[in-house]
Amino acid sequence: SQQGEEDPQALSIQEGENATMNCSYKTSINNLQWYRQNSGRGLVHLILIRSNEREKHSGRLRVTLDTSKKSSSLLITASRAADTASYFCATDAWETSGSRLTFGEGTQLTVNP
Amino acid sequence: DAGVIQSPRHEVTEMGQEVTLRCKPISGHDYLFWYRQTMMRGLELLIYFNNNVPIDDSGMPEDRFSAKMPNASFSTLKIQPSEPRDSAVYFCASSFGYNNQPQHFGDGTRLSIL
């Protein structure tokens, strides 16, 4: 089952604007990860935030995690056309078969030049 | 550094045929994962290996699916016999360690079963 649910499903913005994507999940997690997928390619890891962290930065990316609300957000600042891709959150949570990474359905981001 | 390498990139075959997908993980990585991505079900974990040993195959949909990892640098996912509903993009990923470690994905095999 898909634990992470991204919101919105699709987002279209102009170059230079900021893009915010949200992820909600249901169970306790060890960490939450964000990945990007360009059309026809594999997923690329962007950032990992552990359950005891609240915010993390990497270049133009900012990720927050609120474990009390079971939610995370990914902010891309000063977006570029090259940021056009699908973005997935993935939760690492212990299940009966051990820790496993469960991906959401993704947010399709389009950055218009 | 070479990433995860999958072959073939595209496969089109007729229903009932055997299909073999191949994966070469990143050298030194001890975990290998097979995923399937479809529009309807998103990205699903099929099976993963640690040090060449299958750890969790609960995501393998049916007995028609099997996966092997004969050594640290090679894994296969086999479907026999194939069915049209197996059409999807199959990804292989690898990681060094599991807890709190990112996974590195190949570019996938787009499989079409006619």
Coordinates of C-alpha atoms in Angstrom, one line a residue:
Chain A
S1 CA 0.0 0.0 0.0
Q2 CA 1.1 3.6 -0.6
Q3 CA 1.8 5.2 2.7
G4 CA 3.0 8.6 1.4
E5 CA 0.5 10.8 -0.3
E6 CA 1.7 13.8 -2.2
D7 CA -0.2 17.0 -2.6
P8 CA -0.8 18.5 -5.1
Q9 CA -0.9 15.8 -7.8
A10 CA 0.2 18.3 -10.4
L11 CA 1.7 21.8 -10.1
S12 CA 2.5 24.3 -12.9
I13 CA 4.5 27.4 -12.1
Q14 CA 6.7 30.0 -13.9
E15 CA 10.4 30.0 -13.8
G16 CA 11.8 31.8 -10.8
E17 CA 8.8 31.1 -8.6
N18 CA 8.9 28.7 -5.6
A19 CA 7.3 25.3 -5.7
T20 CA 6.0 23.6 -2.6
M21 CA 5.0 19.9 -2.5
N22 CA 3.5 18.2 0.5
C23 CA 3.6 14.6 1.7
S24 CA 1.4 12.9 4.4
Y25 CA 1.9 9.5 5.8
K26 CA 0.2 7.2 8.3
T27 CA 2.6 5.3 10.5
S28 CA 5.7 6.0 12.5
I29 CA 8.8 6.4 10.4
N30 CA 12.6 6.1 10.7
N31 CA 13.1 8.7 7.9
L32 CA 11.5 10.3 5.0
Q33 CA 13.2 10.7 1.6
W34 CA 12.4 12.8 -1.5
Y35 CA 13.2 11.7 -5.0
R36 CA 12.9 13.3 -8.4
Q37 CA 12.1 11.4 -11.6
N38 CA 12.6 12.9 -15.0
S39 CA 10.5 11.5 -17.9
G40 CA 11.8 8.1 -19.0
R41 CA 14.5 8.0 -16.3
G42 CA 15.0 6.4 -12.9
L43 CA 14.4 8.1 -9.6
V44 CA 17.2 10.3 -8.2
H45 CA 17.6 10.8 -4.5
L46 CA 17.3 14.4 -3.4
I47 CA 17.3 14.6 0.4
L48 CA 16.8 12.4 3.4
I49 CA 15.4 13.7 6.7
R50 CA 15.5 11.5 9.8
S51 CA 12.5 11.3 12.2
N52 CA 14.4 13.4 14.9
E53 CA 15.1 16.2 12.4
R54 CA 12.7 19.0 11.6
E55 CA 14.3 20.8 8.7
K56 CA 17.0 20.1 6.1
H57 CA 18.5 22.1 3.3
S58 CA 20.3 21.2 0.1
G59 CA 21.0 23.9 -2.4
R60 CA 17.7 25.3 -3.5
L61 CA 15.8 22.5 -1.7
R62 CA 14.3 22.8 1.8
V63 CA 12.5 19.9 3.4
T64 CA 10.6 20.1 6.6
L65 CA 9.2 17.2 8.7
D66 CA 6.4 17.4 11.3
T67 CA 6.1 14.0 12.9
S68 CA 3.2 15.1 15.1
K69 CA 1.2 15.8 11.9
K70 CA 2.8 13.0 10.0
S71 CA 3.6 15.3 7.2
S72 CA 6.6 16.7 5.2
S73 CA 7.0 19.4 2.6
L74 CA 9.6 20.0 -0.1
L75 CA 10.2 23.6 -1.2
I76 CA 12.2 24.3 -4.4
T77 CA 13.2 28.0 -4.5
A78 CA 13.9 30.0 -7.6
S79 CA 12.6 27.2 -9.8
R80 CA 14.1 26.5 -13.3
A81 CA 12.7 24.8 -16.4
A82 CA 15.1 21.9 -15.6
D83 CA 13.3 21.3 -12.3
T84 CA 10.3 19.9 -14.4
A85 CA 9.9 16.4 -13.2
S86 CA 7.9 14.2 -10.9
Y87 CA 8.7 14.4 -7.2
F88 CA 8.1 11.5 -4.8
C89 CA 8.2 11.2 -1.1
A90 CA 9.2 7.8 0.4
T91 CA 8.8 6.7 4.0
D92 CA 11.1 4.3 5.7
A93 CA 9.0 2.6 8.3
W94 CA 9.3 -0.7 10.2
E95 CA 6.7 -3.3 9.1
T96 CA 6.3 -6.9 9.9
S97 CA 8.9 -7.8 7.3
G98 CA 11.4 -5.2 8.5
S99 CA 12.2 -1.7 7.4
R100 CA 11.0 -0.9 3.9
L101 CA 10.8 2.2 1.7
T102 CA 7.2 3.0 0.5
F103 CA 6.7 5.6 -2.2
G104 CA 3.9 8.0 -2.7
E105 CA 2.2 8.6 -6.1
G106 CA 4.2 11.7 -6.8
T107 CA 3.7 15.3 -7.7
Q108 CA 4.2 16.3 -11.4
L109 CA 5.9 19.7 -11.4
T110 CA 6.0 21.7 -14.6
V111 CA 8.2 24.9 -14.6
N112 CA 7.4 27.1 -17.6
P113 CA 10.2 29.2 -19.0
Chain B
D1 CA 31.2 6.5 -11.1
A2 CA 28.9 4.1 -13.0
G3 CA 25.4 4.0 -11.6
V4 CA 23.0 1.1 -11.5
I5 CA 22.8 -0.4 -15.0
Q6 CA 19.7 -2.2 -16.3
S7 CA 19.2 -4.1 -19.5
P8 CA 17.4 -4.1 -21.7
R9 CA 15.9 -0.6 -21.7
H10 CA 12.9 -1.7 -23.6
E11 CA 11.4 -5.1 -24.1
V12 CA 8.4 -6.0 -26.3
T13 CA 7.3 -9.6 -26.3
E14 CA 4.2 -11.7 -26.8
M15 CA 2.1 -13.1 -24.0
G16 CA 3.4 -16.4 -22.7
Q17 CA 7.1 -15.7 -23.4
E18 CA 9.8 -15.7 -20.8
V19 CA 11.2 -12.3 -19.9
T20 CA 14.5 -11.7 -18.2
L21 CA 15.5 -8.3 -16.8
R22 CA 19.0 -7.7 -15.7
C23 CA 20.6 -5.4 -13.2
K24 CA 24.2 -4.5 -12.3
P25 CA 24.2 -2.6 -8.9
I26 CA 26.8 0.0 -7.9
S27 CA 30.0 -1.6 -6.9
G28 CA 30.2 -1.9 -3.1
H29 CA 26.5 -1.7 -2.5
D30 CA 25.2 -4.5 -0.4
Y31 CA 21.4 -4.0 -0.9
L32 CA 19.6 -4.5 -4.2
F33 CA 15.9 -3.8 -4.8
W34 CA 13.5 -4.5 -7.6
Y35 CA 10.5 -2.2 -8.1
R36 CA 7.7 -2.0 -10.6
Q37 CA 6.1 1.2 -11.7
T38 CA 2.6 1.5 -13.2
M39 CA 0.2 4.4 -13.6
M40 CA -2.4 2.5 -11.6
R41 CA -0.3 1.3 -8.7
G42 CA 2.7 3.7 -8.6
L43 CA 6.0 2.3 -7.5
E44 CA 5.9 -1.0 -5.8
L45 CA 8.7 -2.9 -4.1
L46 CA 8.8 -6.5 -5.5
I47 CA 11.8 -8.0 -3.7
Y48 CA 15.1 -7.0 -2.1
F49 CA 18.4 -8.7 -1.4
N50 CA 21.1 -8.1 1.2
N51 CA 24.6 -9.5 0.4
N52 CA 23.0 -11.5 -2.4
V53 CA 20.4 -13.2 -0.2
P54 CA 16.7 -12.5 -0.7
I55 CA 15.3 -10.8 2.4
D56 CA 11.7 -9.9 1.5
D57 CA 9.9 -11.1 -1.5
S58 CA 6.4 -10.3 -0.2
G59 CA 5.9 -7.9 -3.1
M60 CA 6.4 -10.5 -5.8
P61 CA 2.9 -10.7 -7.4
E62 CA 2.8 -14.3 -8.4
D63 CA 4.8 -17.5 -8.8
R64 CA 5.4 -16.4 -12.4
F65 CA 7.9 -13.9 -11.0
S66 CA 11.3 -14.9 -9.7
A67 CA 14.5 -13.1 -8.9
K68 CA 18.1 -14.2 -8.3
M69 CA 21.3 -12.6 -7.3
P70 CA 24.1 -15.1 -8.1
N71 CA 26.8 -12.6 -7.1
A72 CA 27.3 -9.1 -5.8
S73 CA 27.4 -7.5 -9.2
F74 CA 24.4 -9.1 -11.0
S75 CA 20.7 -9.7 -10.5
T76 CA 17.9 -10.9 -12.7
L77 CA 14.1 -10.7 -12.5
K78 CA 12.4 -13.3 -14.5
I79 CA 8.7 -13.5 -15.6
Q80 CA 7.5 -16.9 -17.0
P81 CA 5.0 -17.0 -18.5
S82 CA 4.5 -13.3 -19.1
E83 CA 1.0 -11.7 -19.3
P84 CA -0.2 -8.3 -20.6
R85 CA -0.9 -7.1 -17.1
D86 CA 2.9 -7.4 -16.4
S87 CA 3.5 -4.5 -18.7
A88 CA 5.2 -1.8 -16.6
V89 CA 8.5 -0.1 -16.0
Y90 CA 10.8 -2.3 -13.8
F91 CA 13.5 -0.5 -11.8
C92 CA 16.5 -1.9 -10.0
A93 CA 18.0 0.1 -7.2
S94 CA 21.0 -0.4 -4.9
S95 CA 22.2 1.1 -1.6
F96 CA 25.1 0.8 0.8
G97 CA 23.4 -0.2 4.0
Y98 CA 19.7 0.2 4.5
N99 CA 18.8 2.3 7.5
N100 CA 18.9 6.0 6.7
Q101 CA 20.5 5.4 3.4
P102 CA 19.4 6.6 0.0
Q103 CA 18.7 4.2 -2.9
H104 CA 20.3 4.6 -6.3
F105 CA 18.0 3.7 -9.2
G106 CA 18.8 2.5 -12.7
D107 CA 16.9 4.0 -15.6
G108 CA 14.5 1.0 -15.8
T109 CA 13.3 -1.5 -18.3
R110 CA 10.0 -0.6 -20.0
L111 CA 8.3 -3.9 -20.6
S112 CA 5.4 -4.3 -22.9
I113 CA 3.6 -7.7 -23.2
L114 CA 1.3 -8.0 -26.2

